[in-house]
Amino acid sequence: MSQPHQQPHLTRWIIVAILLAIAAAMVAPTFAMQFEIGGEIFLRVLKMIVVPLVVASVMTGILGMGDVRKLGRPGLYTVLYYLATTFMAVIVGLVIVNVIRPGLSVAEEQKARLIEEKPARQQLYEHLATQTDLSDEAIAKAFGDDEYIDGKNRSMTRILRNLVLMLFTDNLFLSAVETQLLPLIMFSIAFAGMLTTMGERASLLTSFITQLNDALMAFILLIMRVAPLGIFCLVAGRFGMANAQGEFLAELSKTAWYSASVFIGLAFHAFVTLPAVLYFFTKRNPYRFMVQMGQALLTAFSTSSSSATLPLTMEAAVDEAGISKQSVDFVLPLGATINMDGTALYEAVAAIFIAQVVGADLSFAQQVTVAITATLAAIGAAGIPEAGLVTMVIVLTAVGLPVEYITIILSVDWLLDRFRTTVNVFGDACGAAIVEKSMPVVESTG
Ligand code: ASP
């Protein structure tokens, strides 16, 4: 069984690491940038175990239930929770962007310049490719370039079709290589479900999977020892680069009201909506819960990736917040992939902001379209840096805005991404705590 509060000081050390890194990036940006390699190593180490961890933990979660039919209720609650909270986040975003109207406060000549400066698509793809680790082709595909996207041919049915297809793969190994977690999760649920019906004949395989999962969790504890150092390097490297380029503050101030709208929306969702939902269903103190999840939230901020953070999220949820392993195994891997409240909120704000800048007046029906497509776009976004920027194309094309205008928000996205990823991870953690209540009672396997 896990020992609670194994790493009581870790969160504190991570906070110190982030503050030191930001200070170093402010004072000596060129020096701070040198730490980039350390950050990259830490990211790789985290990402390295994500695929085996997801497969082993989802399978262990199902095996622990003993019978896949018991999955019905928690499964339904999980999906309902994901959809409901994502939609709530979108509504918060829409209200805020319509009240603040950040697009109107961009000065006229700035607007003209922003729009004129819109780079060719190729440039946009290249920028996104460096930011997201996706290939140029994958991004072009997301942008629908393989099917003359010009305008509105991305119908809702097409978006839904793509989302459904994301659940399946014709090659498990390719999915593993490309870290496409969704089809792996689907396979793991089905395969482990079948194992539970095989009884003794599968006992060796069953204990192998469970032990592999235990070993991977133990391995995460090992990785966590270097987390503060890794996080220092990540933050120093990225903030150092932004400061060394020098234009960052100028860029931020150009779109200050837009960024402020995203920040206010994210803060509202993280400090009001999610805590209210969590308290309503679990009676847990939401702010204490936030502190318990601290190491995961700070890692999400530092890595901009829910997937890379997943190992630490699972660890904190079990060992710090005391959520049952079963709920964590089931809810968090899926959540890291499809439950993205922060991303959905940001997509809604960004799309309306772009509409405001280019002077497009969106009708109520179009705002509803934004709400629905932002939810779908967030579900479709991978848990990697700036993936939300790529799936934004779904929202923009749905309301007929040209996708090149994404450039308007490009330069500040890396920073906003950190905050929305943190909210994404917090949303996942709240989900695990809530769905725990509907898990079938099984004897502990620890
Ligand atoms: N970086 C986000 C995540 O990993 C996705 C996004 O909004 O770009 O959760």
Coordinates of N, CA and C in Angstrom, one line a residue, residues 135-276:
S135 N 4.8 16.7 -36.2 CA 5.5 16.9 -37.5 C 4.8 18.0 -38.3
D136 N 5.5 18.6 -39.3 CA 4.8 19.6 -40.2 C 3.6 19.0 -40.8
E137 N 3.7 17.7 -41.2 CA 2.5 17.1 -41.9 C 1.4 16.9 -40.9
A138 N 1.7 16.5 -39.7 CA 0.6 16.3 -38.7 C -0.2 17.6 -38.5
I139 N 0.6 18.7 -38.5 CA 0.0 20.0 -38.3 C -0.8 20.4 -39.5
A140 N -0.2 20.2 -40.7 CA -1.0 20.5 -41.9 C -2.3 19.8 -42.0
K141 N -2.2 18.5 -41.5 CA -3.4 17.7 -41.5 C -4.4 18.2 -40.6
A142 N -3.9 18.6 -39.4 CA -4.9 19.2 -38.4 C -5.5 20.4 -39.0
F143 N -4.8 21.2 -39.8 CA -5.3 22.4 -40.4 C -6.2 22.0 -41.7
G144 N -6.3 20.7 -42.0 CA -7.2 20.3 -43.1 C -6.6 20.6 -44.4
D145 N -5.3 20.8 -44.5 CA -4.7 21.2 -45.8 C -4.8 20.1 -46.8
D146 N -5.1 18.9 -46.4 CA -5.2 17.8 -47.3 C -6.5 17.8 -48.0
E147 N -7.4 18.7 -47.6 CA -8.7 18.7 -48.2 C -9.3 20.1 -48.3
Y148 N -8.6 20.9 -49.1 CA -8.9 22.3 -49.4 C -9.8 22.9 -48.3
I149 N -9.1 23.4 -47.3 CA -9.9 23.8 -46.1 C -10.6 25.2 -46.3
D150 N -10.1 26.0 -47.3 CA -10.5 27.3 -47.5 C -12.0 27.5 -47.1
G151 N -12.2 28.1 -46.0 CA -13.6 28.3 -45.6 C -14.1 27.3 -44.7
K152 N -15.3 26.9 -45.0 CA -16.1 26.2 -44.0 C -16.3 24.7 -44.2
N153 N -15.5 24.1 -45.0 CA -15.8 22.7 -45.3 C -15.6 21.7 -44.2
R154 N -15.2 22.3 -43.0 CA -15.0 21.4 -41.9 C -16.3 21.2 -41.1
S155 N -17.1 20.4 -41.6 CA -18.4 20.3 -41.0 C -18.3 19.6 -39.7
M156 N -19.4 19.8 -38.9 CA -19.4 19.2 -37.5 C -19.3 17.6 -37.6
T157 N -20.0 17.1 -38.7 CA -19.9 15.6 -38.7 C -18.5 15.1 -39.0
R158 N -17.7 15.9 -39.8 CA -16.3 15.6 -40.0 C -15.5 15.6 -38.7
I159 N -15.7 16.7 -38.0 CA -15.0 16.8 -36.7 C -15.3 15.6 -35.8
L160 N -16.6 15.3 -35.7 CA -17.0 14.2 -34.8 C -16.4 12.9 -35.3
R161 N -16.4 12.7 -36.7 CA -15.8 11.5 -37.3 C -14.4 11.4 -36.9
N162 N -13.6 12.5 -37.0 CA -12.2 12.4 -36.6 C -12.0 12.1 -35.2
L163 N -12.9 12.7 -34.3 CA -12.7 12.4 -32.9 C -13.0 10.9 -32.6
V164 N -14.0 10.4 -33.2 CA -14.3 9.0 -32.9 C -13.2 8.1 -33.4
L165 N -12.6 8.5 -34.6 CA -11.5 7.6 -35.2 C -10.3 7.7 -34.3
M166 N -10.1 8.8 -33.5 CA -9.0 8.9 -32.7 C -8.9 7.8 -31.6
L167 N -10.1 7.2 -31.3 CA -10.1 6.2 -30.3 C -9.5 4.8 -30.8
F168 N -9.4 4.7 -32.1 CA -9.0 3.4 -32.6 C -7.7 3.5 -33.4
T169 N -6.9 2.4 -33.4 CA -5.7 2.3 -34.2 C -5.6 1.0 -34.9
D170 N -4.9 1.0 -36.0 CA -4.7 -0.2 -36.7 C -3.3 -0.8 -36.4
N171 N -2.6 -0.1 -35.5 CA -1.3 -0.5 -35.2 C -0.9 0.0 -33.7
L172 N -1.0 -1.0 -32.8 CA -0.8 -0.6 -31.4 C 0.6 0.0 -31.2
F173 N 1.6 -0.6 -31.9 CA 3.0 -0.2 -31.7 C 3.2 1.2 -32.2
L174 N 2.6 1.5 -33.4 CA 2.7 2.8 -33.9 C 2.1 3.8 -33.0
S175 N 1.0 3.5 -32.4 CA 0.4 4.4 -31.4 C 1.3 4.6 -30.2
A176 N 1.9 3.5 -29.8 CA 2.9 3.7 -28.7 C 4.0 4.5 -29.1
V177 N 4.5 4.3 -30.3 CA 5.7 5.1 -30.7 C 5.3 6.6 -30.8
E178 N 4.1 6.9 -31.3 CA 3.7 8.3 -31.4 C 3.0 8.8 -30.2
T179 N 3.0 8.1 -29.1 CA 2.4 8.5 -27.9 C 0.9 8.9 -28.1
Q180 N 0.2 8.2 -28.9 CA -1.2 8.4 -29.1 C -1.9 7.6 -28.0
L181 N -2.3 8.3 -26.9 CA -2.7 7.5 -25.7 C -4.1 6.9 -25.8
L182 N -5.0 7.7 -26.6 CA -6.4 7.2 -26.6 C -6.6 5.8 -27.1
P183 N -6.0 5.4 -28.2 CA -6.3 4.1 -28.7 C -5.6 3.0 -27.7
L184 N -4.5 3.4 -27.1 CA -3.9 2.5 -26.2 C -4.8 2.3 -24.9
I185 N -5.4 3.4 -24.5 CA -6.3 3.3 -23.4 C -7.5 2.4 -23.7
M186 N -8.1 2.6 -25.0 CA -9.2 1.8 -25.4 C -8.8 0.3 -25.4
F187 N -7.6 0.0 -26.0 CA -7.2 -1.4 -26.0 C -7.0 -1.9 -24.6
S188 N -6.4 -1.1 -23.8 CA -6.1 -1.6 -22.4 C -7.4 -2.0 -21.7
I189 N -8.4 -1.1 -21.8 CA -9.7 -1.4 -21.2 C -10.3 -2.7 -21.7
A190 N -10.3 -2.9 -23.0 CA -10.9 -4.1 -23.6 C -10.1 -5.3 -23.2
F191 N -8.8 -5.2 -23.3 CA -7.9 -6.4 -23.1 C -8.0 -6.8 -21.7
A192 N -7.8 -5.8 -20.7 CA -7.9 -6.2 -19.3 C -9.3 -6.7 -18.9
G193 N -10.3 -6.1 -19.6 CA -11.7 -6.6 -19.3 C -11.8 -8.1 -19.7
M194 N -11.2 -8.4 -20.8 CA -11.3 -9.8 -21.2 C -10.5 -10.7 -20.3
L195 N -9.3 -10.2 -19.8 CA -8.5 -11.0 -18.9 C -9.3 -11.4 -17.7
T196 N -10.1 -10.4 -17.2 CA -10.9 -10.7 -16.0 C -11.8 -11.9 -16.1
T197 N -12.1 -12.2 -17.4 CA -13.0 -13.4 -17.6 C -12.3 -14.7 -17.8
M198 N -10.9 -14.6 -17.8 CA -10.2 -15.8 -18.1 C -9.7 -16.6 -16.9
G199 N -9.9 -16.0 -15.7 CA -9.6 -16.7 -14.5 C -8.2 -17.1 -14.4
E200 N -8.0 -18.4 -13.9 CA -6.6 -18.9 -13.7 C -5.7 -18.9 -14.9
R201 N -6.4 -19.1 -16.1 CA -5.6 -19.2 -17.3 C -4.8 -18.0 -17.6
A202 N -5.2 -16.8 -17.0 CA -4.5 -15.6 -17.3 C -3.8 -15.1 -16.0
S203 N -3.6 -15.9 -15.0 CA -3.1 -15.4 -13.7 C -1.7 -14.9 -13.8
L204 N -0.9 -15.5 -14.6 CA 0.5 -15.0 -14.8 C 0.5 -13.6 -15.4
L205 N -0.2 -13.5 -16.4 CA -0.3 -12.2 -17.1 C -0.9 -11.1 -16.2
T206 N -1.9 -11.5 -15.5 CA -2.5 -10.6 -14.5 C -1.5 -10.1 -13.5
S207 N -0.8 -11.0 -12.9 CA 0.2 -10.5 -11.9 C 1.3 -9.8 -12.5
F208 N 1.7 -10.1 -13.7 CA 2.7 -9.4 -14.4 C 2.3 -7.9 -14.6
I209 N 1.1 -7.7 -15.1 CA 0.7 -6.4 -15.3 C 0.6 -5.6 -14.0
T210 N 0.1 -6.2 -13.0 CA -0.1 -5.5 -11.7 C 1.3 -5.1 -11.1
Q211 N 2.2 -6.1 -11.3 CA 3.6 -5.8 -10.7 C 4.3 -4.8 -11.6
L212 N 4.1 -4.8 -12.9 CA 4.7 -3.8 -13.7 C 4.2 -2.4 -13.3
N213 N 2.9 -2.3 -13.0 CA 2.3 -1.0 -12.6 C 3.0 -0.6 -11.3
D214 N 3.1 -1.5 -10.3 CA 3.7 -1.1 -9.0 C 5.1 -0.7 -9.3
A215 N 5.9 -1.4 -10.1 CA 7.3 -1.0 -10.4 C 7.4 0.4 -11.0
L216 N 6.5 0.6 -11.9 CA 6.5 1.9 -12.6 C 6.2 3.1 -11.6
M217 N 5.3 2.8 -10.7 CA 4.9 3.8 -9.7 C 6.2 4.1 -8.8
A218 N 6.9 3.0 -8.5 CA 8.1 3.1 -7.7 C 9.1 3.9 -8.4
F219 N 9.2 3.7 -9.7 CA 10.1 4.4 -10.6 C 9.9 5.9 -10.6
I220 N 8.6 6.2 -10.5 CA 8.2 7.6 -10.5 C 8.8 8.3 -9.3
L221 N 8.7 7.6 -8.2 CA 9.3 8.2 -7.0 C 10.8 8.6 -7.1
L222 N 11.4 7.7 -7.9 CA 12.8 7.9 -8.2 C 13.0 9.2 -9.0
I223 N 12.2 9.3 -10.0 CA 12.2 10.5 -10.9 C 11.9 11.8 -10.1
M224 N 11.0 11.6 -9.2 CA 10.6 12.8 -8.5 C 11.7 13.4 -7.6
R225 N 12.7 12.6 -7.3 CA 13.8 13.2 -6.6 C 14.6 14.2 -7.3
V226 N 14.6 14.1 -8.7 CA 15.2 15.2 -9.4 C 14.3 16.2 -10.0
A227 N 13.0 16.1 -9.6 CA 12.0 17.0 -10.2 C 12.4 18.5 -9.9
P228 N 12.7 18.9 -8.7 CA 13.0 20.3 -8.6 C 14.2 20.8 -9.5
L229 N 15.2 20.0 -9.7 CA 16.3 20.3 -10.5 C 15.8 20.4 -12.0
G230 N 15.0 19.4 -12.4 CA 14.5 19.3 -13.8 C 13.6 20.5 -14.0
I231 N 12.8 20.9 -13.1 CA 11.9 22.0 -13.2 C 12.6 23.3 -13.3
F232 N 13.7 23.4 -12.5 CA 14.5 24.6 -12.5 C 15.0 24.8 -13.9
C233 N 15.6 23.7 -14.5 CA 16.2 23.8 -15.8 C 15.1 24.2 -16.9
L234 N 14.0 23.5 -16.8 CA 12.9 23.8 -17.8 C 12.5 25.3 -17.8
V235 N 12.2 25.8 -16.6 CA 11.7 27.1 -16.5 C 12.8 28.2 -16.8
A236 N 14.0 27.9 -16.3 CA 15.1 28.9 -16.6 C 15.3 28.9 -18.1
G237 N 15.4 27.8 -18.7 CA 15.6 27.7 -20.1 C 14.6 28.5 -20.9
R238 N 13.3 28.2 -20.6 CA 12.2 28.8 -21.5 C 12.0 30.3 -21.2
F239 N 12.0 30.7 -19.9 CA 11.8 32.1 -19.5 C 13.1 32.9 -19.9
G240 N 14.3 32.2 -19.8 CA 15.5 32.9 -20.2 C 15.5 33.2 -21.7
M241 N 15.0 32.3 -22.5 CA 14.9 32.5 -23.9 C 13.9 33.7 -24.2
A242 N 12.8 33.6 -23.6 CA 11.8 34.7 -23.8 C 12.4 36.1 -23.5
N243 N 13.2 36.1 -22.3 CA 13.7 37.4 -21.9 C 14.9 37.8 -22.8
A244 N 15.7 36.8 -23.3 CA 16.8 37.1 -24.1 C 16.3 37.7 -25.5
Q245 N 15.2 37.2 -26.0 CA 14.7 37.7 -27.2 C 14.1 39.1 -27.1
G246 N 13.8 39.4 -25.8 CA 13.6 40.8 -25.5 C 12.2 41.4 -25.9
E247 N 11.6 40.7 -26.8 CA 10.3 41.3 -27.3 C 9.1 40.8 -26.5
F248 N 9.4 39.9 -25.5 CA 8.3 39.2 -24.9 C 7.3 40.2 -24.2
L249 N 7.8 41.1 -23.4 CA 6.9 42.0 -22.7 C 6.2 42.9 -23.6
A250 N 6.8 43.3 -24.7 CA 6.1 44.1 -25.7 C 5.0 43.3 -26.3
E251 N 5.3 42.1 -26.6 CA 4.2 41.2 -27.2 C 3.1 41.0 -26.3
L252 N 3.5 40.8 -25.0 CA 2.4 40.5 -24.0 C 1.6 41.8 -23.8
S253 N 2.2 43.0 -23.9 CA 1.4 44.2 -23.7 C 0.5 44.4 -24.9
K254 N 0.9 44.0 -26.1 CA 0.0 44.2 -27.3 C -1.3 43.5 -27.1
T255 N -1.2 42.3 -26.5 CA -2.4 41.5 -26.4 C -2.8 41.4 -24.9
A256 N -2.5 42.4 -24.1 CA -2.6 42.4 -22.7 C -4.0 42.0 -22.2
W257 N -5.0 42.6 -22.9 CA -6.4 42.3 -22.4 C -6.8 40.9 -22.8
Y258 N -6.3 40.4 -23.9 CA -6.6 39.0 -24.3 C -6.0 38.1 -23.2
S259 N -4.7 38.3 -22.9 CA -4.1 37.4 -21.9 C -4.8 37.5 -20.6
A260 N -5.2 38.8 -20.3 CA -5.9 39.0 -19.0 C -7.2 38.2 -19.0
S261 N -7.9 38.2 -20.1 CA -9.2 37.5 -20.2 C -8.9 36.0 -19.9
V262 N -7.9 35.5 -20.6 CA -7.6 34.0 -20.4 C -7.2 33.8 -18.9
F263 N -6.4 34.6 -18.3 CA -6.0 34.4 -16.9 C -7.2 34.5 -16.0
I264 N -8.0 35.5 -16.2 CA -9.2 35.6 -15.3 C -10.1 34.4 -15.4
G265 N -10.3 34.0 -16.7 CA -11.2 32.8 -16.9 C -10.6 31.6 -16.2
L266 N -9.3 31.4 -16.4 CA -8.7 30.2 -15.9 C -8.7 30.2 -14.3
A267 N -8.5 31.4 -13.8 CA -8.5 31.6 -12.3 C -9.9 31.3 -11.8
F268 N -10.9 31.8 -12.5 CA -12.3 31.5 -12.1 C -12.6 30.0 -12.1
H269 N -12.2 29.4 -13.1 CA -12.5 27.9 -13.2 C -11.7 27.1 -12.2
A270 N -10.5 27.5 -11.9 CA -9.7 26.8 -11.0 C -10.0 27.1 -9.5
F271 N -10.4 28.3 -9.2 CA -10.7 28.7 -7.8 C -12.1 28.7 -7.4
V272 N -13.0 28.7 -8.4 CA -14.4 28.8 -8.1 C -15.2 27.5 -8.6
T273 N -15.2 27.4 -10.0 CA -16.0 26.3 -10.5 C -15.6 24.9 -10.0
L274 N -14.3 24.6 -10.3 CA -13.9 23.2 -10.0 C -14.0 23.0 -8.4
P275 N -13.5 23.9 -7.6 CA -13.7 23.7 -6.2 C -15.2 23.5 -5.8
A276 N -16.1 24.2 -6.4 CA -17.5 24.0 -6.0 C -18.0 22.6 -6.4

